[in-house]
Amino acid sequence: MADIDDTHFETGDSGASATYPMQCSALRKNGFVMLKTRPCKIVEMSTSKTGKHGHAKVHLVGIDIFSGKKYEDICPSTHNMDVPHVKREDYQLTDISDDGYLSLMSDNGDLREDLKIPEGEVGAQLRTEYDAGKDILCTVLKSCGEEVVIAVKTNTALDK
Amino acid sequence: MVKRASIDDNGRDRATILQEVENLIVNAEPDKKLLGCNIIENIMQEYASTVKSTDVGLSWEVHFKAKKQFEGTDLKRIFQFCIYLLSEVVKNDPPYSDIMVQLTRHLLQITERVLVWGYVSPILPKRLIGIYESVYESDQAPALKLNDGWSEIMFNPDLVPLMFQVFWKVRDVDELAHHSLNCLVQLASLSGGIVNNEESRMKYLNSYLVNFLNLISNTTVKRKESLGISNIVKKLVMFYISDFSKLTNPLQETLLDEFTRLTCHFCDGATHDEANTDEDNFFYDAYDNMLEAWTTLVADFTSISDELHTSCATRIFNNYVQCHLATPDGTRRTDISDTGGAYEENIEDNDRTKYKEQLQTIGLLSRTILQHSIPVLYKILESRIEVLLATLPVMQQRAMNINEANSLDNLFEDLHWAILIAGHVLCMECDGETALIPSEITHHSSEMAKNSISNIEASLKALASTDAKATVPDNLEQCDPVIRIGYNVMRLCSIEEAAINMKLGHLMSPEVGSSLMWFLKRWCLSYLLPEEDFYQQMSPVLLACLGRDSECSKLIISFLLNKISANLYCFQTEPILLRDTVELFSDMVCTKQKSVYIIKTNSMAKLITLTEEIQPGTLPPNILRGVYKGLVLAGACLVDPNESTMYYERILNPLKIKFKTLLGQENLARICEDERVQKIVIDLLECFIGVAKGSQMATVEILFEFIAPILSEIQVFLNLYKHYQVIVQLILEVFGQCAKYMLCYLRPLDSKKLYESSLAAVQEYAKCNATRLTNGQFAEESSCQDLSLVLDLLTFILSKDCIDLCTKTCDEEITMTASDISLFGLKFIMPLMTIELLKFPNLCAQFYRLLVLINDIYPEKIAGLPEDMMTNLLRCIELGLTNFGSDIVQACLDFIQGMASYLFRHQTLQSPFALALKPFLKLLMDLVLRHQINSDMISSSSTTIYTLICCYQEEYQALVQNLIQNQSDSLVAERLTAAFNNLMFNVQFTCERHAKLRFRDNFDKFIANVHGFLLVK
């Protein structure tokens, strides 16, 4: 039972639930769902059945939006699944500290310095572009109380 | 080597070799006998193909001659030799010694190869021969098509009996039986000049049939043999159907009787195979072959008596029905549906799709025995309905035990199959054509009424008693048989609803529900509100029940609409059932003649209200768009502009208001991530897609007026939801579908509006995604999905320049053309098309197809591109030539050839584009010379190269000189010079078809020649 409760933990700031329920059959590919208590993006979705004359079941394959790990689940289409609230915000990169923390500025000028440089390709790209003196936009993904930079984009808005 | 020599000496050498090999096989040690067989097989291999054997450096014409010469002489000799040896083999009885088995296997293999040989035909062009030969290499052997020269051998009265005897003796030896059976299959397809003489043909057929019938009536066909035996039947029917009627009557009767017996035997076997999924489905394929033969037999074998025909068709029909019913009525294995929890249901392979062809043929056969088949079907339906009705109250009282649940499953399976079969008996497939009632059915229905077996009154009464609670009418026996099936199906629908009301909906079968919707869809298309003008004969009963002026048809319409509403409301978690429900709806309203009777009903109004009241985010994907497509289609029947406006306002205004309200929210940027807002947006987009899909010429104006402002404002969402792929893709789809279904009817000014907003959307999309890097293994796949939608959009837009169905012109001059938009759009997304993305085959093909299409329509637009875009484009073409499959190479070649001919025609050889295209001459030459282009593509490369040479003659000369000078071996250089001279012999650089074709032939020889000495790796 404990693991079910886990999916309902609250985020510190908003006070609202981190997830909301949605009928399994109404989920969509490329949308989000909680699988094994992790927030995932649905990369595959197919319908099967419980026996030929049984009811629809939905087979879901999801990728953990933070760790990239793959999860699978099959559930009756009538079930309510938890869908994580997923927020994404763009920040301007202003600095990278020596210990690998990013200084990010939001649209309204607020500064934050609590996120680390991400791992993998994105992190490497971020570092090179920053070193090259480019203007960088970071997309921060936030869900279930976790946050990470998932994408970088060289800011071209200034050129135009 | 033998082949090369045989060209010079007309095969004298080869004959000597064969003579020696034959001696070897007859006289030598067993080991050497096998060696002899191998030699023969190798020689045959050398001659088998003309197109693909460029490796020995002979041109195609020479191959062709050699093959023809071989066929005329030694192939016959080899065949006769094998037959002689086989006749020796069958003198002994099995079991055979190992060495004997091996030798026989070789002999049978050689015989088989002679019989499946792709004989050359002087009339076929090279390309067709190529296809012929590749067919030969695939599983499906070509027919045995021989000329006169083979008469003596094939019509030898001992040949056919011998081959059957061989099979009889070796059928238990697995490695021999297969080859032997294949020989028999090929012999059943004997055709060509050899059978022109009727007397010898009939003699041959008679002998074959007598032996064949003798074989199959004396034994039970084994599962491994079933496929071969069924192929024999198929080929006999295919090649000799017109001769069947010339056979003696007893032979005809035995023939049909045995065919029927085989068919039923295979059907039983197939049912058995289904249950054991681990076995191969030989019986299943064999059954398909038999049914294929029956379709021809029904149509063309008319000389047999009706009685005989009826008995055969009845046996096959009964057998099929039985195989799909549970015991005691049928023989279906009851454990099929019991495969545990994981019953995989893909949209592609439900029973309806999987057994489509079987069901169609059974339908065809059943229509010839309607007096028998329809009653069988309605009796099954009625008896099962009775049981189901009796079960409902029990289910309501207590939970079912396992046995009861199993028998309920069996009941559903029976119903499901009865509905499927009935659907195929009553209606024919009508893809894209007006669905009509099959003439046999109208005839049958009329006859029944004429003979007072059925009457209008009873039929009307039945249709009025479809409610689950209604009692079965006492005069049901006088109901028209066709109506009676419809009555039963509708009754099942009512029972489903009754079960829902009893809170037993979860015990009903969604599979049966889907089948019901599917049946009603077909039934409505053909039977409901029939277009009387289309029929020469119409059944008065059907007309009275389902015709336009009948009260009863109104009842049926509202019954169906109510059922559709109920499904949308009660089965929201059953995606497949909903899909079939929505299809029923849009097919009901798709013709104006019918929808005019539907649109103004109360049930329609109810359906509209219900659709609007469905909570956002509760329906599975793609359902809402289907409903809106139907709603929009239905409106097309309203001719009065006021009525039409009113109707569309009724449907579209609520959407518009929802959309405006959303956009008008001041805090939209903040609340857009809210789940409720997201759900509303998603549902709205689904509705818009549906509206676009339902557009027709008559309604496009009013619909575009609705959607145009939405399209121009929707960019806001594209930006707001740039991180929400579901929404981004739906928006791209809205544009794509508008371009696909609306653009071709739009007036120039409206088209311009659509161009502008599409372009803005593509631009916005590109802006959000350019220079963006996302983590994760699925990032590429998702960009691929997005881009594929964008490419779709651009391709649909472009097609406006090919197909424009709008006749209205515009006063204001519109300078923007569809191809401009496509090119502009392409420019925006080109930076997003990375080489990694192009590795997705579909996206890659889509991309290159678009390029070629633009190029085909407007080469001048491409020639006039700005330099950076042009460089990018040509870089893509270059990549396409070397990095992907041959379809892409073909597309790139087409592109280059198209551009080069354009440049040549307009003599703009100094333009920047002409300069940019120039390097492709060398590139292509290099690729071809280094064998880096697939040999299948050589001929299309050659025409491309020719076109390039026409444009850049100087460069070509320099290239040739360079190639020759780079050869260190002077002999090679000399041969190369000669080869190049021959290449250009008699070819003018006019870029015209004639010269192009001559160049192509020369090039073929050139490549065969040059590859011989240049290709030193």
XYZ file of N, CA, C and O in Angstrom, chain B residues 109-205:
388
model
N 15.022 -32.459 -57.697
C 15.355 -31.032 -57.681
C 15.592 -30.508 -59.089
O 15.131 -29.443 -59.462
N 16.339 -31.300 -59.865
C 16.622 -30.859 -61.240
C 15.318 -30.803 -62.040
O 15.028 -29.824 -62.725
N 14.505 -31.841 -61.902
C 13.227 -31.858 -62.621
C 12.397 -30.636 -62.228
O 11.826 -29.950 -63.071
N 12.361 -30.375 -60.922
C 11.596 -29.240 -60.421
C 12.111 -27.943 -61.041
O 11.342 -27.088 -61.464
N 13.425 -27.837 -61.118
C 13.978 -26.589 -61.664
C 13.625 -26.403 -63.118
O 13.399 -25.288 -63.581
N 13.601 -27.516 -63.856
C 13.203 -27.390 -65.257
C 11.757 -26.912 -65.329
O 11.397 -26.093 -66.175
N 10.942 -27.422 -64.408
C 9.520 -27.089 -64.467
C 9.210 -25.677 -63.967
O 8.202 -25.090 -64.350
N 10.056 -25.140 -63.108
C 9.798 -23.764 -62.658
C 10.686 -22.777 -63.407
O 10.737 -21.594 -63.084
N 11.391 -23.255 -64.384
C 12.318 -22.425 -65.160
C 11.612 -21.188 -65.722
O 10.503 -21.286 -66.241
N 12.270 -20.039 -65.622
C 11.694 -18.837 -66.225
C 12.045 -18.773 -67.702
O 13.073 -18.247 -68.080
N 11.207 -19.371 -68.522
C 11.537 -19.454 -69.951
C 11.542 -18.088 -70.603
O 10.688 -17.259 -70.310
N 12.506 -17.877 -71.480
C 12.589 -16.560 -72.105
C 11.464 -16.416 -73.115
O 11.033 -17.380 -73.731
N 11.040 -15.228 -73.244
C 10.019 -14.975 -74.245
C 10.519 -13.838 -75.105
O 10.940 -12.809 -74.597
N 10.527 -14.024 -76.414
C 11.098 -12.991 -77.276
C 10.289 -11.701 -77.276
O 10.804 -10.660 -77.658
N 9.047 -11.774 -76.835
C 8.248 -10.551 -76.952
C 8.354 -9.629 -75.751
O 7.962 -8.471 -75.812
N 8.881 -10.143 -74.645
C 8.929 -9.292 -73.465
C 10.113 -8.337 -73.526
O 11.205 -8.729 -73.928
N 9.925 -7.072 -73.120
C 11.074 -6.178 -73.019
C 11.918 -6.563 -71.809
O 11.465 -7.289 -70.928
N 13.119 -6.051 -71.804
C 14.082 -6.460 -70.796
C 13.567 -6.255 -69.365
O 13.701 -7.098 -68.509
N 12.929 -5.114 -69.179
C 12.496 -4.792 -67.827
C 11.525 -5.856 -67.305
O 11.612 -6.320 -66.193
N 10.607 -6.286 -68.195
C 9.642 -7.284 -67.771
C 10.314 -8.613 -67.506
O 9.963 -9.332 -66.587
N 11.292 -8.943 -68.331
C 12.005 -10.191 -68.102
C 12.678 -10.149 -66.744
O 12.684 -11.133 -66.013
N 13.184 -8.978 -66.405
C 13.786 -8.822 -65.089
C 12.796 -9.149 -63.997
O 13.102 -9.880 -63.054
N 11.587 -8.641 -64.145
C 10.558 -8.908 -63.145
C 10.249 -10.401 -63.123
O 10.164 -11.032 -62.087
N 10.144 -10.968 -64.318
C 9.854 -12.379 -64.466
C 10.886 -13.208 -63.723
O 10.567 -14.132 -62.996
N 12.133 -12.825 -63.921
C 13.187 -13.612 -63.298
C 13.238 -13.420 -61.791
O 13.617 -14.318 -61.066
N 12.833 -12.232 -61.338
C 12.846 -12.076 -59.887
C 11.657 -12.798 -59.272
O 11.721 -13.240 -58.140
N 10.579 -12.933 -60.040
C 9.466 -13.749 -59.564
C 9.949 -15.174 -59.400
O 9.673 -15.856 -58.428
N 10.733 -15.596 -60.371
C 11.241 -16.960 -60.336
C 12.053 -17.202 -59.065
O 12.009 -18.261 -58.472
N 12.775 -16.152 -58.669
C 13.595 -16.322 -57.475
C 12.768 -16.301 -56.189
O 13.201 -16.776 -55.163
N 11.603 -15.710 -56.246
C 10.779 -15.704 -55.042
C 10.058 -17.051 -54.942
O 10.254 -17.941 -55.748
N 9.200 -17.170 -53.932
C 8.586 -18.476 -53.694
C 7.599 -18.872 -54.778
O 7.474 -20.016 -55.150
N 6.899 -17.875 -55.253
C 5.825 -18.157 -56.187
C 6.406 -18.460 -57.558
O 6.913 -17.577 -58.242
N 6.392 -19.703 -57.953
C 6.982 -20.056 -59.239
C 6.076 -19.588 -60.366
O 4.866 -19.545 -60.210
N 6.669 -19.222 -61.509
C 5.830 -18.841 -62.645
C 5.146 -20.077 -63.200
O 5.556 -21.193 -62.913
N 4.127 -19.850 -63.994
C 3.436 -20.986 -64.596
C 4.378 -21.684 -65.560
O 5.327 -21.094 -66.061
N 4.104 -22.945 -65.812
C 4.928 -23.706 -66.749
C 4.461 -23.378 -68.164
O 3.522 -23.965 -68.678
N 5.115 -22.393 -68.745
C 4.669 -21.909 -70.041
C 5.658 -22.376 -71.097
O 6.787 -21.913 -71.126
N 5.246 -23.299 -71.941
C 6.188 -23.900 -72.885
C 5.713 -23.692 -74.310
O 4.532 -23.496 -74.577
N 6.679 -23.792 -75.244
C 6.293 -23.689 -76.654
C 6.120 -25.071 -77.258
O 6.322 -26.093 -76.598
N 5.756 -25.076 -78.519
C 5.491 -26.310 -79.245
C 6.582 -27.363 -79.100
O 6.301 -28.554 -79.044
N 7.808 -26.883 -79.067
C 8.953 -27.786 -79.068
C 8.932 -28.828 -77.960
O 9.621 -29.841 -78.024
N 8.134 -28.563 -76.945
C 8.120 -29.481 -75.812
C 7.013 -30.546 -75.921
O 6.911 -31.422 -75.062
N 6.186 -30.465 -76.956
C 5.006 -31.341 -77.031
C 5.357 -32.797 -76.796
O 4.749 -33.486 -75.965
N 6.346 -33.239 -77.529
C 6.656 -34.654 -77.478
C 6.959 -35.102 -76.047
O 6.527 -36.157 -75.605
N 7.693 -34.242 -75.353
C 8.099 -34.613 -73.998
C 6.929 -34.539 -73.031
O 6.653 -35.460 -72.277
N 6.212 -33.395 -73.063
C 5.180 -33.186 -72.062
C 3.952 -34.063 -72.318
O 3.258 -34.443 -71.387
N 3.655 -34.294 -73.577
C 2.445 -35.069 -73.877
C 2.717 -36.567 -73.956
O 1.853 -37.337 -74.348
N 3.897 -36.953 -73.610
C 4.180 -38.365 -73.492
C 3.219 -38.956 -72.467
O 3.193 -38.539 -71.316
N 2.395 -39.923 -72.881
C 1.335 -40.402 -71.979
C 1.868 -40.998 -70.675
O 1.111 -41.148 -69.710
N 3.140 -41.305 -70.629
C 3.665 -41.904 -69.398
C 4.127 -40.856 -68.385
O 4.329 -41.169 -67.221
N 4.320 -39.612 -68.845
C 4.939 -38.612 -67.969
C 4.107 -38.330 -66.710
O 4.592 -38.469 -65.590
N 2.837 -37.938 -66.922
C 2.006 -37.553 -65.780
C 1.808 -38.727 -64.806
O 2.036 -38.575 -63.599
N 1.421 -39.892 -65.310
C 1.288 -41.015 -64.364
C 2.586 -41.284 -63.611
O 2.564 -41.551 -62.403
N 3.705 -41.158 -64.311
C 4.985 -41.403 -63.655
C 5.195 -40.430 -62.495
O 5.563 -40.827 -61.393
N 4.931 -39.147 -62.755
C 5.171 -38.149 -61.711
C 4.261 -38.378 -60.506
O 4.657 -38.172 -59.359
N 3.026 -38.806 -60.766
C 2.140 -39.120 -59.637
C 2.629 -40.353 -58.891
O 2.558 -40.415 -57.661
N 3.135 -41.289 -59.670
C 3.644 -42.506 -59.043
C 4.840 -42.176 -58.147
O 4.957 -42.688 -57.039
N 5.713 -41.290 -58.665
C 6.869 -40.883 -57.866
C 6.387 -40.290 -56.546
O 6.844 -40.660 -55.471
N 5.420 -39.398 -56.652
C 4.933 -38.766 -55.437
C 4.370 -39.804 -54.464
O 4.619 -39.761 -53.265
N 3.591 -40.708 -54.996
C 2.969 -41.732 -54.161
C 4.030 -42.512 -53.399
O 3.870 -42.848 -52.233
N 5.133 -42.771 -54.083
C 6.165 -43.580 -53.429
C 7.021 -42.783 -52.434
O 7.527 -43.360 -51.480
N 7.198 -41.523 -52.701
C 8.121 -40.777 -51.837
C 7.409 -39.887 -50.812
O 8.055 -39.163 -50.070
N 6.071 -39.940 -50.776
C 5.382 -38.938 -49.959
C 5.701 -39.069 -48.475
O 5.480 -38.127 -47.704
N 6.210 -40.202 -48.062
C 6.559 -40.328 -46.647
C 7.992 -39.908 -46.354
O 8.403 -39.838 -45.206
N 8.751 -39.673 -47.400
C 10.130 -39.223 -47.179
C 10.139 -37.704 -47.275
O 10.009 -37.139 -48.359
N 10.257 -37.049 -46.147
C 10.079 -35.596 -46.110
C 10.884 -34.842 -47.155
O 10.374 -33.977 -47.847
N 12.168 -35.203 -47.269
C 13.008 -34.375 -48.133
C 12.700 -34.590 -49.615
O 13.140 -33.813 -50.456
N 11.974 -35.656 -49.943
C 11.637 -35.888 -51.346
C 10.233 -35.407 -51.672
O 9.970 -34.908 -52.770
N 9.336 -35.596 -50.701
C 7.923 -35.342 -50.969
C 7.696 -33.922 -51.473
O 6.972 -33.697 -52.445
N 8.370 -32.982 -50.838
C 8.157 -31.579 -51.176
C 8.482 -31.296 -52.646
O 7.689 -30.707 -53.380
N 9.668 -31.767 -53.085
C 10.072 -31.502 -54.474
C 9.144 -32.207 -55.455
O 8.779 -31.657 -56.494
N 8.778 -33.407 -55.087
C 7.929 -34.169 -55.978
C 6.566 -33.488 -56.134
O 6.017 -33.390 -57.232
N 6.040 -32.996 -55.012
C 4.748 -32.312 -55.060
C 4.849 -31.024 -55.880
O 3.951 -30.692 -56.656
N 5.955 -30.325 -55.728
C 6.146 -29.101 -56.513
C 6.111 -29.389 -58.003
O 5.580 -28.600 -58.783
N 6.708 -30.511 -58.416
C 6.675 -30.878 -59.825
C 5.227 -31.030 -60.277
O 4.839 -30.555 -61.341
N 4.420 -31.680 -59.436
C 3.015 -31.885 -59.803
C 2.295 -30.545 -59.915
O 1.482 -30.343 -60.818
N 2.594 -29.628 -58.978
C 1.954 -28.311 -59.024
C 2.284 -27.636 -60.342
O 1.417 -27.089 -61.026
N 3.555 -27.699 -60.730
C 3.960 -27.032 -61.969
C 3.282 -27.681 -63.182
O 2.856 -26.999 -64.101
N 3.188 -29.004 -63.152
C 2.558 -29.679 -64.281
C 1.091 -29.268 -64.411
O 0.532 -29.281 -65.499
N 0.482 -28.884 -63.278
C -0.918 -28.458 -63.331
C -1.065 -27.101 -63.996
O -2.168 -26.675 -64.313
N 0.043 -26.397 -64.192
C -0.064 -25.066 -64.784
C 0.466 -25.046 -66.217
O 0.793 -23.994 -66.740
N 0.557 -26.221 -66.830
C 1.083 -26.272 -68.199
C 0.273 -25.364 -69.121
O -0.946 -25.468 -69.196
N 0.973 -24.462 -69.778
C 0.267 -23.512 -70.649
C 1.219 -23.054 -71.736
O 2.311 -23.581 -71.875
N 0.823 -22.074 -72.479
C 1.669 -21.565 -73.548
C 1.344 -22.236 -74.872
O 0.334 -22.944 -75.003
N 2.194 -22.038 -75.857
C 1.955 -22.527 -77.206
C 1.706 -24.020 -77.259
O 0.967 -24.517 -78.121
N 2.256 -24.718 -76.320
C 2.180 -26.170 -76.344
C 0.745 -26.695 -76.234
O 0.419 -27.743 -76.767
N -0.138 -25.932 -75.572
C -1.490 -26.439 -75.367
C -2.492 -25.890 -76.387
O -3.690 -25.995 -76.197
N -1.977 -25.328 -77.467
C -2.905 -24.787 -78.461
C -3.771 -25.862 -79.108
O -4.925 -25.619 -79.464
N -3.208 -27.013 -79.257
C -3.971 -28.093 -79.853
C -4.942 -28.667 -78.827
O -4.545 -29.221 -77.812
N -6.243 -28.547 -79.134
C -7.235 -28.916 -78.134
C -7.188 -30.403 -77.783
O -7.306 -30.779 -76.614
N -6.966 -31.218 -78.803
C -7.029 -32.648 -78.553
C -5.952 -33.080 -77.557
O -6.233 -33.735 -76.561
N -4.728 -32.648 -77.813
C -3.668 -33.084 -76.906
C -3.829 -32.425 -75.539
O -3.515 -33.016 -74.505
N -4.347 -31.190 -75.538
C -4.551 -30.527 -74.252
C -5.559 -31.298 -73.404
O -5.342 -31.561 -72.229
N -6.685 -31.685 -74.015
C -7.711 -32.404 -73.269
C -7.204 -33.759 -72.801
O -7.513 -34.205 -71.696
N -6.412 -34.370 -73.637
C -5.854 -35.664 -73.263
C -4.983 -35.506 -72.015
O -5.054 -36.284 -71.070
N -4.168 -34.466 -72.073
C -3.267 -34.186 -70.957
C -4.065 -33.901 -69.684
O -3.825 -34.465 -68.622
N -5.068 -33.030 -69.811
C -5.880 -32.646 -68.655
C -6.575 -33.873 -68.072
O -6.592 -34.081 -66.856
